[in-house]
PDB file of C-alpha atoms and ligand atoms in Angstrom:
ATOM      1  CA  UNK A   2      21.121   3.485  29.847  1.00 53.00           C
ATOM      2  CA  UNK A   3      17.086   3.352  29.182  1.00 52.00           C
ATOM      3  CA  UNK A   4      15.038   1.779  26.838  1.00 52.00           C
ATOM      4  CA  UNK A   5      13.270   4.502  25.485  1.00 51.00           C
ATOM      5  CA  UNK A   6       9.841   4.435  27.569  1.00 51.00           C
ATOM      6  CA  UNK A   7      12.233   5.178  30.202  1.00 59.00           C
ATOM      7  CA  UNK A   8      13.981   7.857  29.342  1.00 64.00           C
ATOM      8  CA  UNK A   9      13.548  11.243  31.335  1.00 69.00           C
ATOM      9  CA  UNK A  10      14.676  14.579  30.063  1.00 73.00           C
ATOM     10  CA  UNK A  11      16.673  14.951  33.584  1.00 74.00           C
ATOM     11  CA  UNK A  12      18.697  12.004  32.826  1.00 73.00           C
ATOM     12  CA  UNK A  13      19.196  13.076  28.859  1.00 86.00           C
ATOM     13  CA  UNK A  14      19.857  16.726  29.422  1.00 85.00           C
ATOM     14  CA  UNK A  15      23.589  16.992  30.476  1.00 87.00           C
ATOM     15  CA  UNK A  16      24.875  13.577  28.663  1.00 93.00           C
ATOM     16  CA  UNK A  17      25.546  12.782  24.768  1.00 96.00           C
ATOM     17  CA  UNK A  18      22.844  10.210  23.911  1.00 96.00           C
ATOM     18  CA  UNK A  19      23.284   7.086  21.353  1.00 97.00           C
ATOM     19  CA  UNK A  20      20.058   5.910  20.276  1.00 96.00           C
ATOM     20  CA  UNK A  21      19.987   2.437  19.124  1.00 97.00           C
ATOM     21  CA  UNK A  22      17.289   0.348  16.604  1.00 96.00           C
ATOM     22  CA  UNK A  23      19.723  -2.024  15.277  1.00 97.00           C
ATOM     23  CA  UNK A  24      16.792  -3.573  13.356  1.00 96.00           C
ATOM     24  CA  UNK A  25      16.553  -1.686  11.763  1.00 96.00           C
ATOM     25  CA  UNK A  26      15.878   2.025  11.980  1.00 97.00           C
ATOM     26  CA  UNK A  27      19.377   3.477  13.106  1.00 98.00           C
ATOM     27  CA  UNK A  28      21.065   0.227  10.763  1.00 98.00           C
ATOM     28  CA  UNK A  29      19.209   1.551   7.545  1.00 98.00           C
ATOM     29  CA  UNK A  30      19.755   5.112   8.505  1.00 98.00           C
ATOM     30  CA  UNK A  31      23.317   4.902   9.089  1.00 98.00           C
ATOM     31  CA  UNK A  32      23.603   3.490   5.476  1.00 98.00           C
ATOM     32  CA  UNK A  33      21.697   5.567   3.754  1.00 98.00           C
ATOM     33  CA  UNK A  34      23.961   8.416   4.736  1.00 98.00           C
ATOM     34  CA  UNK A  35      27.092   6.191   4.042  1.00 98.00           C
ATOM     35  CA  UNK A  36      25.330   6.279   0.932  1.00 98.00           C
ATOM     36  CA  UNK A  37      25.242   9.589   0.158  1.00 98.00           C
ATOM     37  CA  UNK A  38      21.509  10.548   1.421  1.00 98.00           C
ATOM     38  CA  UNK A  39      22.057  14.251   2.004  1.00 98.00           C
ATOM     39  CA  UNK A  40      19.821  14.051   4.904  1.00 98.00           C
ATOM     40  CA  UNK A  41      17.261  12.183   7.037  1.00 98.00           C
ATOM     41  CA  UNK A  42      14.100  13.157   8.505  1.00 97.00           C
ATOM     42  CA  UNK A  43      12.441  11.503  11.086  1.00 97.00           C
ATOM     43  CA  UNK A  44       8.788  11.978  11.163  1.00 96.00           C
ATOM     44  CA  UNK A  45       6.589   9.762  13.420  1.00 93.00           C
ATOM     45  CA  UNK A  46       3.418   9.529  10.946  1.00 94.00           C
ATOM     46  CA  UNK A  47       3.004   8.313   7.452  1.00 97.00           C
ATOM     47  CA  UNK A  48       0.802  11.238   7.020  1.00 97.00           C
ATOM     48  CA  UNK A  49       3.137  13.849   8.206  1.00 96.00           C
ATOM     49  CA  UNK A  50       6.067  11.525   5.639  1.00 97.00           C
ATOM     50  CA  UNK A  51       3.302  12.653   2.369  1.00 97.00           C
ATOM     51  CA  UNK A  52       3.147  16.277   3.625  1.00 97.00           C
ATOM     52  CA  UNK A  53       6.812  16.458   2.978  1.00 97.00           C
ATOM     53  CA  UNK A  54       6.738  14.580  -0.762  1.00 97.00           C
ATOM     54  CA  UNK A  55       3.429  17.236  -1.466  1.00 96.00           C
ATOM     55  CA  UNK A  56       5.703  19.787  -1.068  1.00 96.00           C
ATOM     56  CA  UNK A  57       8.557  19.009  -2.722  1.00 96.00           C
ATOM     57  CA  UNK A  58       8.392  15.793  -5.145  1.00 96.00           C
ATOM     58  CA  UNK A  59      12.467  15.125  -5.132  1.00 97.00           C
ATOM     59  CA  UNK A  60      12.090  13.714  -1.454  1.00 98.00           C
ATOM     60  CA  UNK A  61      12.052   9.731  -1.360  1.00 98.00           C
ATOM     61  CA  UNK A  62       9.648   8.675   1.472  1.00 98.00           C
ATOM     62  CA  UNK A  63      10.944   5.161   3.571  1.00 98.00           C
ATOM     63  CA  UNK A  64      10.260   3.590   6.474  1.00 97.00           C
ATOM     64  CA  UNK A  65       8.273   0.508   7.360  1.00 96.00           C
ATOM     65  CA  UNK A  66       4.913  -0.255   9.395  1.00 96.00           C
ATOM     66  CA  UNK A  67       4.863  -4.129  10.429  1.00 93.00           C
ATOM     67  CA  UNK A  68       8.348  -4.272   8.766  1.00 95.00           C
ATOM     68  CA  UNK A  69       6.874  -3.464   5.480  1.00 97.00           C
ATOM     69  CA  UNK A  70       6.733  -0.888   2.586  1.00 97.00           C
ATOM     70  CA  UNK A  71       4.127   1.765   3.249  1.00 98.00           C
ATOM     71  CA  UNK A  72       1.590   2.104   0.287  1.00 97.00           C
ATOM     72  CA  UNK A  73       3.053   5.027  -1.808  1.00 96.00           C
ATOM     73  CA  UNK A  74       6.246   4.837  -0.279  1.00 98.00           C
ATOM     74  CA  UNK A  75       9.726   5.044  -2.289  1.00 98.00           C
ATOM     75  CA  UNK A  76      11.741   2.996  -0.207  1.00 98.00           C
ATOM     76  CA  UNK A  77      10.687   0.028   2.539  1.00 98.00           C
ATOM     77  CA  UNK A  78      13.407   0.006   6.156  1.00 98.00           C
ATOM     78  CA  UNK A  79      16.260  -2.793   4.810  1.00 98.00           C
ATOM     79  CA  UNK A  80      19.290  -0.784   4.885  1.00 98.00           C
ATOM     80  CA  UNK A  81      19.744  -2.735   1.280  1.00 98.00           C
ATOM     81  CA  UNK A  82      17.333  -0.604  -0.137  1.00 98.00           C
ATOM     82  CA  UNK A  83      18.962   2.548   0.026  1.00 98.00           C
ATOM     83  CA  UNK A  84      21.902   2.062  -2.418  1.00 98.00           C
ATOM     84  CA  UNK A  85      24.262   4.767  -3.291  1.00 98.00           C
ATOM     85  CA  UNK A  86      22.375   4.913  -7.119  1.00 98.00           C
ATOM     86  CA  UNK A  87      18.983   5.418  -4.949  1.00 98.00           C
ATOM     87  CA  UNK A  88      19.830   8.035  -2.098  1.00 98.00           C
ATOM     88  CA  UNK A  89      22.992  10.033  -3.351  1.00 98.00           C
ATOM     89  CA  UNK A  90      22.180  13.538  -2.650  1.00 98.00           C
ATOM     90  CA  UNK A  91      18.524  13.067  -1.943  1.00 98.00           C
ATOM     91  CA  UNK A  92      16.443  13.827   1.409  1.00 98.00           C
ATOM     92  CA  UNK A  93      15.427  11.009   2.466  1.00 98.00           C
ATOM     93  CA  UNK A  94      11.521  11.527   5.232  1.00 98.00           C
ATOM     94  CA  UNK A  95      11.509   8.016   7.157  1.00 98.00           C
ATOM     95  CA  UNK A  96       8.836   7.236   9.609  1.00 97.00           C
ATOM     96  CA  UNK A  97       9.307   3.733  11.098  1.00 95.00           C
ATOM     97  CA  UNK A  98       7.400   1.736  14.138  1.00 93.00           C
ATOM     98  CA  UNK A  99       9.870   2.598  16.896  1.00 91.00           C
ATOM     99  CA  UNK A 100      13.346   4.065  15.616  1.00 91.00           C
ATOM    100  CA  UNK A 101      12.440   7.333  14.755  1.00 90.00           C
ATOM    101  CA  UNK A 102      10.175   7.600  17.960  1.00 88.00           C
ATOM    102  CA  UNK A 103      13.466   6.896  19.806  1.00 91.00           C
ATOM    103  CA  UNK A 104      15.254   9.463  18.223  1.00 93.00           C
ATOM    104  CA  UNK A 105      12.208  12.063  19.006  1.00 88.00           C
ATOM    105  CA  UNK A 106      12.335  10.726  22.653  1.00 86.00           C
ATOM    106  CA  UNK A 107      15.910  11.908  23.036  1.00 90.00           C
ATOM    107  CA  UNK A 108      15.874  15.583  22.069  1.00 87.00           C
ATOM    108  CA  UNK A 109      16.548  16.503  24.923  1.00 89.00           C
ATOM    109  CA  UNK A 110      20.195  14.989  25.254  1.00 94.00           C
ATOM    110  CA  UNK A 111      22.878  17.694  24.530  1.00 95.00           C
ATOM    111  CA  UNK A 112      23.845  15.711  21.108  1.00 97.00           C
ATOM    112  CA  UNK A 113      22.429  12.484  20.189  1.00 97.00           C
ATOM    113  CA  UNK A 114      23.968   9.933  17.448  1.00 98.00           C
ATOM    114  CA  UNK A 115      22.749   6.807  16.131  1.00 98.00           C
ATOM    115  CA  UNK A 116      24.325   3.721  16.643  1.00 98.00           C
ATOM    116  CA  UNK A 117      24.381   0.290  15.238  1.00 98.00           C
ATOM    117  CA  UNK A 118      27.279  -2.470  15.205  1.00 98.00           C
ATOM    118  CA  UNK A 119      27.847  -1.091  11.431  1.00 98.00           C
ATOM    119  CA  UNK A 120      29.622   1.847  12.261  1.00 98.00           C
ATOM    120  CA  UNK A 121      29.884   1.358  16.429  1.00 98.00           C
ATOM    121  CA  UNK A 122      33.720   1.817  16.426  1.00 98.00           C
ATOM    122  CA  UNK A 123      33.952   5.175  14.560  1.00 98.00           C
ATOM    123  CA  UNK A 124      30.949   6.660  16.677  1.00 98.00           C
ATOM    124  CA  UNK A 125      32.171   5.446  19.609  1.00 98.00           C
ATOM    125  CA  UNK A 126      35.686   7.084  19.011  1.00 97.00           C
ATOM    126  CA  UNK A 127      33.914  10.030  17.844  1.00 98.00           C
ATOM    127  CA  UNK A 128      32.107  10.727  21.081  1.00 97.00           C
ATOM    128  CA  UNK A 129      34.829  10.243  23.532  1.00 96.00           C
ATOM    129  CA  UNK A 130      36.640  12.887  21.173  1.00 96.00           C
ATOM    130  CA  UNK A 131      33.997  15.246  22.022  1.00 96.00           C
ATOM    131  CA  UNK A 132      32.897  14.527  25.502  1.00 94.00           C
ATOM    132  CA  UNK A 133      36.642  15.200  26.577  1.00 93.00           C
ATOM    133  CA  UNK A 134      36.983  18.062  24.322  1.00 96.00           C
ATOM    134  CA  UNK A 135      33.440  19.683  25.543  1.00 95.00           C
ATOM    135  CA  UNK A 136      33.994  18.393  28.916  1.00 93.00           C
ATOM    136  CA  UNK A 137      30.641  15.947  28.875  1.00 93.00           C
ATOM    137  CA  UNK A 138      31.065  12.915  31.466  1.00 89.00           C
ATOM    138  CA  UNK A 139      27.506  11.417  30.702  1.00 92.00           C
ATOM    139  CA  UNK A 140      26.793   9.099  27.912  1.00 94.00           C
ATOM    140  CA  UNK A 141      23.190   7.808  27.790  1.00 93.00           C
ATOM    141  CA  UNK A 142      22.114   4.678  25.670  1.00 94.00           C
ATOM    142  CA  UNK A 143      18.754   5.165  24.394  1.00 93.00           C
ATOM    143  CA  UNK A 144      17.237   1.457  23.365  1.00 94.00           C
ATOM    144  CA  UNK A 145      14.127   2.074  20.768  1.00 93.00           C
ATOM    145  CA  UNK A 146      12.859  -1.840  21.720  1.00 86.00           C
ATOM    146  CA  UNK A 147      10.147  -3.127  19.772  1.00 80.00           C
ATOM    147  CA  UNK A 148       6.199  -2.346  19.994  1.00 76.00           C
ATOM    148  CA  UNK A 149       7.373  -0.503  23.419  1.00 75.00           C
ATOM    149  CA  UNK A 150       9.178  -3.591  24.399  1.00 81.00           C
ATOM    150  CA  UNK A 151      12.486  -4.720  25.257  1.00 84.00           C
ATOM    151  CA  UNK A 152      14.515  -5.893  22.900  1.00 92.00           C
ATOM    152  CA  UNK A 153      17.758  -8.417  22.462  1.00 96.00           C
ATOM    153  CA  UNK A 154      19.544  -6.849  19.415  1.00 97.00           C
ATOM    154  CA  UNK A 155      19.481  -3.473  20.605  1.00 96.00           C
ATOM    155  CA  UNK A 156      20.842  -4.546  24.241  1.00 96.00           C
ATOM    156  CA  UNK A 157      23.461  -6.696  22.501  1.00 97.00           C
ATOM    157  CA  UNK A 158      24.674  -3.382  20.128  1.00 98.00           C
ATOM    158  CA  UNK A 159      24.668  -0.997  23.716  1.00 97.00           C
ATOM    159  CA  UNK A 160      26.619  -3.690  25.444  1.00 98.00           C
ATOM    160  CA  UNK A 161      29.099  -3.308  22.265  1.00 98.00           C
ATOM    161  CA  UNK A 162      29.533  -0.001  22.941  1.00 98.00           C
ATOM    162  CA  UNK A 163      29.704   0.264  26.659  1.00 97.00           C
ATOM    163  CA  UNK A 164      32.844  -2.074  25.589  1.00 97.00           C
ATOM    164  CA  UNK A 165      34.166   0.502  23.415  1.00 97.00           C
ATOM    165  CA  UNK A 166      34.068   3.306  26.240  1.00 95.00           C
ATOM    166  CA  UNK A 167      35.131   0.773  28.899  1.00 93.00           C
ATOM    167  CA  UNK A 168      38.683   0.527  26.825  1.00 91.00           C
ATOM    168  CA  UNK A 169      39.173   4.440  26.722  1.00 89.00           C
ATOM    169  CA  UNK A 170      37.482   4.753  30.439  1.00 89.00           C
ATOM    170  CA  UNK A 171      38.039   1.570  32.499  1.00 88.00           C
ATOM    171  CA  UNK A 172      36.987   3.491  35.886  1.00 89.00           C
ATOM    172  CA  UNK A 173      33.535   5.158  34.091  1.00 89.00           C
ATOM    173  CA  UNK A 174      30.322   4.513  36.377  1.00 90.00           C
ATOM    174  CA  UNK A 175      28.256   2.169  34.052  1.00 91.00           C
ATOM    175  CA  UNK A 176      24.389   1.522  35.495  1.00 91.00           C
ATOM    176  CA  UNK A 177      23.456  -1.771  35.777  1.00 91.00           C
ATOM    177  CA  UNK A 178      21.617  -2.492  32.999  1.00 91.00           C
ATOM    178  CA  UNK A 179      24.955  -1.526  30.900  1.00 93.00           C
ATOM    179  CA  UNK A 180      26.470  -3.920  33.126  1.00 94.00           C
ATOM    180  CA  UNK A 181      24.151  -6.749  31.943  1.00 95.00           C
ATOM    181  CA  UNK A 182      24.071  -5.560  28.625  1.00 96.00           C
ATOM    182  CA  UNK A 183      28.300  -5.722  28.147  1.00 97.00           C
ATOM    183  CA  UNK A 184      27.822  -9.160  30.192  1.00 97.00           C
ATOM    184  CA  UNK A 185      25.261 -10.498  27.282  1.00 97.00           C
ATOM    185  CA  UNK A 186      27.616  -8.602  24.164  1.00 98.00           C
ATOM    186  CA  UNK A 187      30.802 -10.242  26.101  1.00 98.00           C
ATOM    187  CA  UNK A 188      29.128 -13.632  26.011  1.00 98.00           C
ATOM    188  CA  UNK A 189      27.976 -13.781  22.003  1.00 98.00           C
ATOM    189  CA  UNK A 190      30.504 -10.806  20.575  1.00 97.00           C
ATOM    190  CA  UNK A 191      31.496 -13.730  17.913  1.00 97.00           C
ATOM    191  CA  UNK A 192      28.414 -14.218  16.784  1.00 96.00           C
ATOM    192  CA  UNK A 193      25.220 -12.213  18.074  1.00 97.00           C
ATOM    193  CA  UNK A 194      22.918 -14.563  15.686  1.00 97.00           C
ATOM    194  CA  UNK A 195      23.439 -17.293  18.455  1.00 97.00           C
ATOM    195  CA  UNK A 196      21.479 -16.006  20.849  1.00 97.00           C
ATOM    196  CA  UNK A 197      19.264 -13.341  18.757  1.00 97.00           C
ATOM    197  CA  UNK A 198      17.873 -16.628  16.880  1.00 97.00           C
ATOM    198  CA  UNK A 199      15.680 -16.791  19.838  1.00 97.00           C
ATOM    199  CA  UNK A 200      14.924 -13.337  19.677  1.00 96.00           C
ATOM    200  CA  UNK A 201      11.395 -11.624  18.749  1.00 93.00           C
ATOM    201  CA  UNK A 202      11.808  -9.437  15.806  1.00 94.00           C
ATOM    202  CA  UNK A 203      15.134 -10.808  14.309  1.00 96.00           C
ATOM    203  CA  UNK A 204      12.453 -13.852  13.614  1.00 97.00           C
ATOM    204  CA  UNK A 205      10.009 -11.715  12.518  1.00 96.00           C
ATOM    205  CA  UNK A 206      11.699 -10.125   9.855  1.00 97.00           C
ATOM    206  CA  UNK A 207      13.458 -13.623   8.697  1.00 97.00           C
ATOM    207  CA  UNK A 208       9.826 -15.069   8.209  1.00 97.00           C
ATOM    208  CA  UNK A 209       8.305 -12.068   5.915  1.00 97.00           C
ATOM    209  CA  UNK A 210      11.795 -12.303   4.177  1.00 97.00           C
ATOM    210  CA  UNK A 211      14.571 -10.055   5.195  1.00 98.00           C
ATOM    211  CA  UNK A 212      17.372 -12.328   6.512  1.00 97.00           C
ATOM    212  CA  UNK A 213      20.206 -10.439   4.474  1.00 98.00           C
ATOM    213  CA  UNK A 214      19.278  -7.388   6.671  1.00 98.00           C
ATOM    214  CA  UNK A 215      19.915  -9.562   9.483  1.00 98.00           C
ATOM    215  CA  UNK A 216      23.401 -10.232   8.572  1.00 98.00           C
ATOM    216  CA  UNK A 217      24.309  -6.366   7.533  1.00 98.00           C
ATOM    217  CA  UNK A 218      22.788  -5.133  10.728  1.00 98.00           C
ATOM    218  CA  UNK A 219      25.180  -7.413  12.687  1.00 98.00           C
ATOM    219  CA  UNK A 220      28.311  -7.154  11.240  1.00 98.00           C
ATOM    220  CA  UNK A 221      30.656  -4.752  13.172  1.00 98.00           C
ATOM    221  CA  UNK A 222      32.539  -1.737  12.255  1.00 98.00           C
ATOM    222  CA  UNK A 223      32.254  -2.086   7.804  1.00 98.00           C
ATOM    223  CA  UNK A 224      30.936   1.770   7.769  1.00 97.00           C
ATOM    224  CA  UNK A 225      33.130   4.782   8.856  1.00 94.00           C
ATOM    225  CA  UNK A 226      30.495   7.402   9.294  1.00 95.00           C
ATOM    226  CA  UNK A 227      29.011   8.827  12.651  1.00 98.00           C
ATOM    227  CA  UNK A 228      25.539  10.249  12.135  1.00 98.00           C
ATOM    228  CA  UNK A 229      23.852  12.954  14.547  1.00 98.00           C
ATOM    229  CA  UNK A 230      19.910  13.779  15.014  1.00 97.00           C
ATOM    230  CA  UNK A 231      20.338  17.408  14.874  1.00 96.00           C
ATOM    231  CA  UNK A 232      17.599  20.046  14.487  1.00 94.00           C
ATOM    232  CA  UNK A 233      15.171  17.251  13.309  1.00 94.00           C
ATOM    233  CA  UNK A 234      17.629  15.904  10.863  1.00 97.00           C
ATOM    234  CA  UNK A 235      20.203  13.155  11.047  1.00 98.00           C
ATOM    235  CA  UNK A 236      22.758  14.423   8.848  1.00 98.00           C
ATOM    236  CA  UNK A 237      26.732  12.712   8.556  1.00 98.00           C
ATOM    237  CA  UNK A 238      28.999  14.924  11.051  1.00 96.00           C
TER     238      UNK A 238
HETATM  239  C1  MLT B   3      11.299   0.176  13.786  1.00 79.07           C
HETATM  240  O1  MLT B   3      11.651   1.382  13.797  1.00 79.07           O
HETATM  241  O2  MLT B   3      10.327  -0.214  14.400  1.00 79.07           O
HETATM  242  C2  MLT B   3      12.107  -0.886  13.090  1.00 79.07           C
HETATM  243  O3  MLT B   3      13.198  -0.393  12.463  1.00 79.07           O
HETATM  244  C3  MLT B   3      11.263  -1.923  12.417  1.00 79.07           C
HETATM  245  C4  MLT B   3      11.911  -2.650  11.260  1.00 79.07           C
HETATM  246  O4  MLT B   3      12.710  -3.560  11.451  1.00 79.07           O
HETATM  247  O5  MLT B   3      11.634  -2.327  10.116  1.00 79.07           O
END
């Protein structure tokens, strides 16, 4: 379990990684291929995001800098942007502050999935499936944080899923910062907005107006589909 500065290609290269911006990268991601966004891809500059539309105009650029819409940009980060009418069989190029950097920073990981309390249950269920089947007995938490810091939501969302895996595996080694982070889920799993009211960038994105995201991104289990960060692209498995 890492936040993502941490994370060393020894520790990611034998285990199944789930890397987690619940707001609101892997969130907005996760929907947009609920949605029916034939694919994502993560790209870590706006520049490199334009490259992609110059070469083929049917791509929808998204992603956020400061939480915002980037000049030029088809689609801003809330996960309410990217409605089935908007993303249904397009390819979506997203560059965002910290999520997709995340997702870069754990190539190395055998397979690595995104998570978010949205579709937790149904990843979570998915992984064990293939970890037993494939005989994998590592499963790393990657934590994208904020502005290379840590950060409450996406501790709160790992500590949900250490729960998950602690059902199926109640003997499973967990490190002990997924000790403290099912400890913290344990304490607000009713209602995460108790304690993330303190938090850094759940306030930031309330004040320059995206509360609804807030409550999408923390409801639990509404989505059924597992996403992987395959070959560049996150695509629906
Ligand atoms: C990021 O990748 O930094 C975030 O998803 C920021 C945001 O909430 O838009």
């Amino acid at each position: 379990f890492s936040h993502y500065k941490e994370v060393t290609d020894e520790v990611l290269k034998d285990s199944y990684a789930i890397v987690i911006d619940l707001l609101r990268a892997t969130s907005t991601m996760i929907c947009a291929i609920s949605n029916g966004a034939k694919r994502i891809i993560p790209v870590e500059d706006i520049s490199e995001a334009r490259l992609f539309k110059k070469l083929d105009e049917s791509v929808l650029l998204g992603g956020e800098r400061g939480g915002l819409k980037i000049e030029g940009f088809d689609l801003d980060n809330s996960p309410l942007s990217y409605k089935k009418e908007v993303v249904f069989g397009k390819t979506v190029v997203m560059t965002t502050t910290n999520g997709t950097r995340a997702l870069k920073k754990a190539s190395f990981a055998k397979r690595i999935f995104l998570g978010s309390f949205i579709n937790a249950k149904k990843t979570a269920e998915y992984i064990i499936k293939e970890a037993l089947q494939y005989s994998v007995d590592t499963i790393s938490i990657v934590c994208a944080g904020t502005e290379e810091k840590f950060t409450l939501e996406d501790i709160l969302c790992a500590g949900y899923f250490v729960d998950l895996f602690k059902e199926n595996f109640p003997n499973a080694f967990l490190d002990d910062l997924s000790l403290a982070s099912h400890v913290l889920y344990k304490k607000f799993e009713n209602d995460p907005h108790e304690i993330l009211k303190y938090s850094y960038h759940y306030n930031h994105l309330k004040r320059i107006g995206f509360e609804a995201d807030l409550q999408f991104c923390l409801k639990k289990d509404f989505i059924d589909c597992v996403c992987e960060y395959k070959n560049l692209v996150v695509e629906k498995v």
